[in-house]
Amino acid sequence: MTTVATPRTASPTGTPDRPRTALDWRIRFGVLSLIWGFSFLLIKVGTDGYAPFQVTFGRLLFGTAVLVAAMAVKRERLPRGARTWGHLAVAALLLNALPFSLFAYSELTIPSTLAGICNATSPLWGMALSLVALSEDRPTRRRVAGLGIGFLGVLTVLGVWQGFHGLDATGTAMALLASLSYPVGWIYVRRTLAGTGASHLSMTGAQLLLATVQLAVVTPLFTALPSRFPVVPLLAIVALGALGTGLAIFLQYGIVAEVGPTTAQMVTYFIPVIATAAGVAILGESLAWSTPVGAVIVLAGAALTQAKPRR
């Protein structure tokens, strides 16, 4: 869930933070991979008891609470300026409110394993969009080949030779649209919010706060207040927000600040592996041979799209 794909919940780029921590970044990287990998399982469990918009609202609410607490500890202030907040509202929609809601709705009809693999297509969408929208991203043969290989992997996962038999088209389309929303949001962020001078934590906290407000407005319009509150799905939503959104974003930007975005983005390639293992082992979801094979092809293509030109 990063911009390389990013359930990606990423925030605009501000002044780089340089936190010092006693915990090695490799350990934090592993924890981040596990948290985001299990997020798709938590979404599935959450939607067993609550409506998708309610799951998303709870996720954003608890995630925002974690970041607000972190801001209070670090004595960070929210960014200022109406223009900045206006752009952050759009970023919150594209990077949080919309993709989180789409993934929640998609998992009503598709397994969490498939949702996790669809999330891994974000680098492919990002590559395709950057060729059009970002003039500084020049295509290379390797990256274009990666784009083609990646989408071949998507077709393999979907079982195109079987005519998508047994696959819910609407749910799958929602998951793919969610993964597309991340790079669209990041292109918008790069064009409007780069170099604001605010810290990563401040910008991310404001972004999640705005996304929470957006869902607070939308959720009552499309869902009724639950007549009961099942405990296990509720705990899944709390974990999804506090860990899968708040803590995960906090960990991600600490890793970016310490080892750089290229290394940090490698977490994208572990997410579908963990999501698939969790879905099969814990939820008992079925797994056809085409799913893991297609996922490997998708990840290989995504890796090629991130390859930097040789100097």
CSV table of C-alpha atoms in Angstrom, one decimal:
chain,number,residue,atom,x,y,z
A,1,MET,CA,0.0,0.0,0.0
A,2,THR,CA,2.6,2.5,-1.0
A,3,THR,CA,2.9,4.6,-4.0
A,4,VAL,CA,5.0,2.2,-5.7
A,5,ALA,CA,2.0,1.0,-4.6
A,6,THR,CA,0.8,1.7,-1.9
A,7,PRO,CA,-2.4,0.3,0.0
A,8,ARG,CA,-0.4,2.4,-0.4
A,9,THR,CA,-1.5,5.5,2.5
A,10,ALA,CA,1.4,7.7,1.8
A,11,SER,CA,1.7,11.4,2.4
A,12,PRO,CA,3.1,14.3,0.4
A,13,THR,CA,6.8,15.0,0.5
A,14,GLY,CA,8.0,17.7,2.8
A,15,THR,CA,11.2,18.4,4.6
A,16,PRO,CA,13.0,15.1,5.2
A,17,ASP,CA,12.8,13.8,8.8
A,18,ARG,CA,15.9,12.1,10.1
A,19,PRO,CA,14.7,10.2,13.1
A,20,ARG,CA,17.2,8.2,15.1
A,21,THR,CA,16.0,4.9,16.5
A,22,ALA,CA,17.7,2.0,18.3
A,23,LEU,CA,15.6,-0.5,16.3
A,24,ASP,CA,17.4,-1.5,13.1
A,25,TRP,CA,15.6,-0.5,9.9
A,26,ARG,CA,15.6,-4.0,8.6
A,27,ILE,CA,13.5,-5.1,11.6
A,28,ARG,CA,11.1,-2.2,11.0
A,29,PHE,CA,11.0,-3.1,7.3
A,30,GLY,CA,9.9,-6.6,8.2
A,31,VAL,CA,7.3,-5.4,10.6
A,32,LEU,CA,5.9,-3.0,8.0
A,33,SER,CA,5.7,-5.8,5.4
A,34,LEU,CA,3.8,-8.0,7.9
A,35,ILE,CA,1.4,-5.2,8.9
A,36,TRP,CA,0.5,-4.2,5.3
A,37,GLY,CA,0.4,-7.8,4.2
A,38,PHE,CA,-2.1,-8.7,7.0
A,39,SER,CA,-4.2,-5.6,6.2
A,40,PHE,CA,-6.1,-7.4,3.5
A,41,LEU,CA,-7.1,-10.1,5.9
A,42,LEU,CA,-8.2,-7.5,8.5
A,43,ILE,CA,-10.4,-5.8,5.8
A,44,LYS,CA,-12.0,-9.2,5.0
A,45,VAL,CA,-12.7,-9.8,8.7
A,46,GLY,CA,-14.0,-6.3,9.2
A,47,THR,CA,-16.5,-6.5,6.4
A,48,ASP,CA,-17.9,-9.7,7.9
A,49,GLY,CA,-19.5,-7.5,10.6
A,50,TYR,CA,-19.7,-4.0,9.2
A,51,ALA,CA,-20.4,-2.1,6.0
A,52,PRO,CA,-17.4,-1.3,3.8
A,53,PHE,CA,-17.7,2.5,4.4
A,54,GLN,CA,-17.8,1.8,8.2
A,55,VAL,CA,-14.7,-0.3,7.9
A,56,THR,CA,-12.9,2.5,6.0
A,57,PHE,CA,-14.1,5.2,8.4
A,58,GLY,CA,-13.0,3.2,11.4
A,59,ARG,CA,-9.6,2.5,9.8
A,60,LEU,CA,-9.0,6.2,9.1
A,61,LEU,CA,-10.3,7.2,12.5
A,62,PHE,CA,-7.9,5.0,14.5
A,63,GLY,CA,-5.1,5.6,12.0
A,64,THR,CA,-5.5,9.4,12.5
A,65,ALA,CA,-5.5,8.9,16.3
A,66,VAL,CA,-2.1,7.2,16.2
A,67,LEU,CA,-0.6,10.0,14.0
A,68,VAL,CA,-2.1,12.7,16.1
A,69,ALA,CA,-0.6,11.1,19.2
A,70,ALA,CA,2.8,10.9,17.5
A,71,MET,CA,2.5,14.6,16.5
A,72,ALA,CA,1.8,15.5,20.1
A,73,VAL,CA,4.8,13.6,21.3
A,74,LYS,CA,7.1,15.2,18.7
A,75,ARG,CA,5.4,18.6,19.2
A,76,GLU,CA,4.6,18.8,15.5
A,77,ARG,CA,2.0,21.3,14.2
A,78,LEU,CA,-0.5,20.9,11.4
A,79,PRO,CA,0.5,22.6,8.1
A,80,ARG,CA,-0.9,26.1,7.4
A,81,GLY,CA,-2.3,27.7,4.4
A,82,ALA,CA,-5.7,27.3,2.6
A,83,ARG,CA,-4.0,26.3,-0.6
A,84,THR,CA,-2.0,23.5,1.1
A,85,TRP,CA,-5.2,22.2,2.9
A,86,GLY,CA,-7.1,22.2,-0.4
A,87,HIS,CA,-4.5,20.1,-2.1
A,88,LEU,CA,-4.3,17.8,0.9
A,89,ALA,CA,-8.0,17.3,0.7
A,90,VAL,CA,-7.6,16.0,-2.9
A,91,ALA,CA,-4.6,13.9,-1.9
A,92,ALA,CA,-6.7,12.4,1.0
A,93,LEU,CA,-9.4,11.4,-1.4
A,94,LEU,CA,-7.0,9.8,-3.9
A,95,LEU,CA,-4.6,8.2,-1.5
A,96,ASN,CA,-6.8,7.2,1.4
A,97,ALA,CA,-10.6,7.6,1.3
A,98,LEU,CA,-11.1,6.3,-2.3
A,99,PRO,CA,-8.7,3.3,-2.4
A,100,PHE,CA,-9.5,2.2,1.2
A,101,SER,CA,-13.2,2.2,0.4
A,102,LEU,CA,-12.7,0.4,-2.9
A,103,PHE,CA,-10.6,-2.4,-1.3
A,104,ALA,CA,-13.3,-2.8,1.4
A,105,TYR,CA,-16.1,-3.1,-1.1
A,106,SER,CA,-14.0,-5.4,-3.3
A,107,GLU,CA,-13.4,-7.9,-0.5
A,108,LEU,CA,-17.2,-8.4,-0.2
A,109,THR,CA,-16.9,-10.6,-3.3
A,110,ILE,CA,-13.3,-11.5,-3.9
A,111,PRO,CA,-10.7,-13.2,-1.6
A,112,SER,CA,-8.2,-11.1,0.4
A,113,THR,CA,-5.4,-12.9,-1.5
A,114,LEU,CA,-6.7,-11.5,-4.8
A,115,ALA,CA,-7.1,-8.0,-3.3
A,116,GLY,CA,-3.5,-8.1,-2.1
A,117,ILE,CA,-2.2,-9.1,-5.5
A,118,CYS,CA,-4.2,-6.4,-7.2
A,119,ASN,CA,-2.6,-3.9,-4.8
A,120,ALA,CA,0.8,-5.0,-6.3
A,121,THR,CA,-0.2,-3.6,-9.7
A,122,SER,CA,0.2,0.0,-8.4
A,123,PRO,CA,3.8,0.3,-9.8
A,124,LEU,CA,2.5,-0.7,-13.2
A,125,TRP,CA,-0.2,1.9,-13.2
A,126,GLY,CA,2.3,4.4,-11.9
A,127,MET,CA,4.7,3.6,-14.7
A,128,ALA,CA,2.0,3.9,-17.4
A,129,LEU,CA,0.7,7.2,-16.0
A,130,SER,CA,4.1,8.8,-15.5
A,131,LEU,CA,4.9,8.3,-19.1
A,132,VAL,CA,2.1,10.7,-19.9
A,133,ALA,CA,1.9,13.0,-16.8
A,134,LEU,CA,5.5,13.4,-15.7
A,135,SER,CA,7.9,14.7,-18.3
A,136,GLU,CA,11.0,13.9,-16.2
A,137,ASP,CA,10.2,10.1,-16.2
A,138,ARG,CA,11.6,9.0,-19.5
A,139,PRO,CA,10.6,5.6,-20.8
A,140,THR,CA,13.4,3.0,-21.3
A,141,ARG,CA,13.1,-0.4,-22.9
A,142,ARG,CA,13.5,-2.1,-19.6
A,143,ARG,CA,10.7,-0.2,-18.0
A,144,VAL,CA,8.3,-0.6,-20.9
A,145,ALA,CA,9.1,-4.3,-21.0
A,146,GLY,CA,8.3,-4.4,-17.2
A,147,LEU,CA,5.0,-2.8,-17.9
A,148,GLY,CA,4.1,-5.4,-20.5
A,149,ILE,CA,5.3,-8.3,-18.3
A,150,GLY,CA,3.4,-6.9,-15.3
A,151,PHE,CA,0.1,-6.7,-17.1
A,152,LEU,CA,0.7,-10.2,-18.5
A,153,GLY,CA,0.9,-11.3,-14.9
A,154,VAL,CA,-2.4,-9.6,-14.1
A,155,LEU,CA,-4.1,-11.6,-16.9
A,156,THR,CA,-2.5,-14.7,-15.5
A,157,VAL,CA,-3.9,-14.0,-12.1
A,158,LEU,CA,-7.3,-13.4,-13.5
A,159,GLY,CA,-7.2,-16.6,-15.6
A,160,VAL,CA,-8.0,-14.9,-18.9
A,161,TRP,CA,-7.8,-18.1,-20.9
A,162,GLN,CA,-10.7,-19.4,-18.9
A,163,GLY,CA,-12.8,-16.4,-19.7
A,164,PHE,CA,-12.5,-15.1,-16.1
A,165,HIS,CA,-14.6,-18.1,-15.0
A,166,GLY,CA,-15.5,-18.0,-11.3
A,167,LEU,CA,-14.1,-14.5,-10.9
A,168,ASP,CA,-16.3,-11.6,-9.6
A,169,ALA,CA,-15.6,-8.9,-12.2
A,170,THR,CA,-17.0,-6.1,-10.2
A,171,GLY,CA,-15.0,-6.8,-7.1
A,172,THR,CA,-11.8,-7.4,-9.1
A,173,ALA,CA,-12.3,-4.1,-11.0
A,174,MET,CA,-12.7,-2.3,-7.7
A,175,ALA,CA,-9.5,-3.7,-6.3
A,176,LEU,CA,-7.6,-2.7,-9.5
A,177,LEU,CA,-9.2,0.8,-9.5
A,178,ALA,CA,-8.0,1.1,-5.9
A,179,SER,CA,-4.4,0.3,-6.9
A,180,LEU,CA,-4.7,2.8,-9.8
A,181,SER,CA,-5.8,5.5,-7.3
A,182,TYR,CA,-2.5,5.5,-5.5
A,183,PRO,CA,-0.3,6.6,-8.4
A,184,VAL,CA,-2.9,9.1,-9.6
A,185,GLY,CA,-2.7,10.6,-6.1
A,186,TRP,CA,1.0,10.6,-6.0
A,187,ILE,CA,1.3,12.4,-9.4
A,188,TYR,CA,-1.1,15.0,-8.0
A,189,VAL,CA,1.0,15.3,-4.9
A,190,ARG,CA,4.3,15.7,-6.8
A,191,ARG,CA,2.7,18.5,-8.9
A,192,THR,CA,1.1,20.4,-6.1
A,193,LEU,CA,2.6,19.7,-2.7
A,194,ALA,CA,6.3,19.0,-3.2
A,195,GLY,CA,8.6,21.3,-1.2
A,196,THR,CA,6.0,22.7,1.1
A,197,GLY,CA,8.5,22.8,4.0
A,198,ALA,CA,6.2,20.9,6.4
A,199,SER,CA,7.4,17.6,7.9
A,200,HIS,CA,6.3,14.2,6.7
A,201,LEU,CA,4.4,13.6,9.9
A,202,SER,CA,2.6,16.9,9.8
A,203,MET,CA,1.5,16.5,6.2
A,204,THR,CA,0.5,12.8,6.7
A,205,GLY,CA,-1.5,13.6,9.9
A,206,ALA,CA,-3.4,16.4,8.1
A,207,GLN,CA,-4.0,14.1,5.1
A,208,LEU,CA,-5.5,11.3,7.2
A,209,LEU,CA,-7.5,13.8,9.2
A,210,LEU,CA,-9.1,15.1,6.0
A,211,ALA,CA,-9.8,11.6,4.8
A,212,THR,CA,-11.5,10.8,8.1
A,213,VAL,CA,-13.7,13.9,7.7
A,214,GLN,CA,-14.6,12.8,4.2
A,215,LEU,CA,-15.7,9.4,5.3
A,216,ALA,CA,-17.5,10.9,8.3
A,217,VAL,CA,-19.7,12.7,5.8
A,218,VAL,CA,-20.1,9.9,3.3
A,219,THR,CA,-20.7,6.9,5.7
A,220,PRO,CA,-24.0,8.1,7.2
A,221,LEU,CA,-25.4,8.8,3.7
A,222,PHE,CA,-24.8,5.2,2.4
A,223,THR,CA,-25.0,3.1,5.5
A,224,ALA,CA,-27.2,2.7,8.6
A,225,LEU,CA,-26.0,2.6,12.1
A,226,PRO,CA,-25.2,-1.0,13.1
A,227,SER,CA,-27.8,-2.7,15.2
A,228,ARG,CA,-25.1,-4.7,16.9
A,229,PHE,CA,-21.3,-4.5,17.2
A,230,PRO,CA,-19.6,-7.9,16.7
A,231,VAL,CA,-16.4,-7.9,18.6
A,232,VAL,CA,-14.0,-9.7,16.3
A,233,PRO,CA,-14.7,-7.6,13.2
A,234,LEU,CA,-14.5,-4.5,15.4
A,235,LEU,CA,-11.1,-5.5,16.7
A,236,ALA,CA,-10.0,-6.1,13.1
A,237,ILE,CA,-11.0,-2.6,12.2
A,238,VAL,CA,-9.1,-1.2,15.2
A,239,ALA,CA,-6.0,-3.1,14.3
A,240,LEU,CA,-6.4,-2.1,10.6
A,241,GLY,CA,-6.5,1.6,11.6
A,242,ALA,CA,-4.0,1.7,14.5
A,243,LEU,CA,-1.5,-0.7,13.0
A,244,GLY,CA,-2.2,-1.0,9.2
A,245,THR,CA,-2.6,2.7,8.7
A,246,GLY,CA,-1.2,4.8,11.6
A,247,LEU,CA,1.8,2.8,12.8
A,248,ALA,CA,2.6,1.6,9.2
A,249,ILE,CA,2.8,5.1,7.8
A,250,PHE,CA,4.9,6.2,10.8
A,251,LEU,CA,7.3,3.2,10.2
A,252,GLN,CA,7.4,3.8,6.4
A,253,TYR,CA,8.6,7.4,6.7
A,254,GLY,CA,11.1,6.5,9.3
A,255,ILE,CA,12.6,4.0,6.8
A,256,VAL,CA,12.4,6.4,3.9
A,257,ALA,CA,14.3,9.0,6.0
A,258,GLU,CA,17.0,6.5,7.0
A,259,VAL,CA,17.6,4.4,3.9
A,260,GLY,CA,15.9,6.3,1.1
A,261,PRO,CA,12.6,5.8,-0.9
A,262,THR,CA,14.0,3.2,-3.3
A,263,THR,CA,14.8,0.7,-0.5
A,264,ALA,CA,11.6,1.5,1.4
A,265,GLN,CA,9.5,0.9,-1.7
A,266,MET,CA,10.7,-2.7,-1.8
A,267,VAL,CA,8.1,-3.4,0.8
A,268,THR,CA,5.6,-3.5,-2.1
A,269,TYR,CA,7.0,-6.8,-3.3
A,270,PHE,CA,6.4,-8.5,0.1
A,271,ILE,CA,2.8,-7.4,0.6
A,272,PRO,CA,1.1,-9.8,-1.9
A,273,VAL,CA,3.2,-12.8,-0.6
A,274,ILE,CA,2.2,-12.1,3.0
A,275,ALA,CA,-1.4,-11.3,2.0
A,276,THR,CA,-1.7,-14.6,0.1
A,277,ALA,CA,-0.2,-16.7,2.9
A,278,ALA,CA,-2.4,-15.1,5.5
A,279,GLY,CA,-5.6,-15.6,3.4
A,280,VAL,CA,-4.9,-19.2,2.7
A,281,ALA,CA,-3.6,-20.2,6.1
A,282,ILE,CA,-6.0,-18.2,8.4
A,283,LEU,CA,-9.1,-17.6,6.3
A,284,GLY,CA,-8.9,-20.9,4.4
A,285,GLU,CA,-9.2,-19.2,1.0
A,286,SER,CA,-8.6,-21.4,-2.1
A,287,LEU,CA,-5.6,-20.8,-4.3
A,288,ALA,CA,-5.4,-21.8,-7.9
A,289,TRP,CA,-2.0,-22.3,-9.5
A,290,SER,CA,-2.5,-19.2,-11.7
A,291,THR,CA,-2.7,-16.9,-8.7
A,292,PRO,CA,0.9,-17.3,-7.3
A,293,VAL,CA,2.4,-17.7,-10.8
A,294,GLY,CA,0.6,-14.5,-11.9
A,295,ALA,CA,1.7,-12.7,-8.8
A,296,VAL,CA,5.4,-13.6,-9.4
A,297,ILE,CA,5.0,-12.2,-13.0
A,298,VAL,CA,3.3,-9.0,-11.7
A,299,LEU,CA,6.1,-8.4,-9.2
A,300,ALA,CA,8.8,-9.1,-11.8
A,301,GLY,CA,7.2,-6.6,-14.1
A,302,ALA,CA,6.8,-4.0,-11.3
A,303,ALA,CA,10.4,-4.4,-10.3
A,304,LEU,CA,11.5,-3.7,-13.9
A,305,THR,CA,9.3,-0.6,-14.1
A,306,GLN,CA,11.2,0.8,-11.1
A,307,ALA,CA,14.6,0.2,-12.6
A,308,LYS,CA,16.7,3.3,-13.0
A,309,PRO,CA,18.4,4.2,-16.4
A,310,ARG,CA,22.1,3.3,-16.5
A,311,ARG,CA,24.4,6.2,-16.5
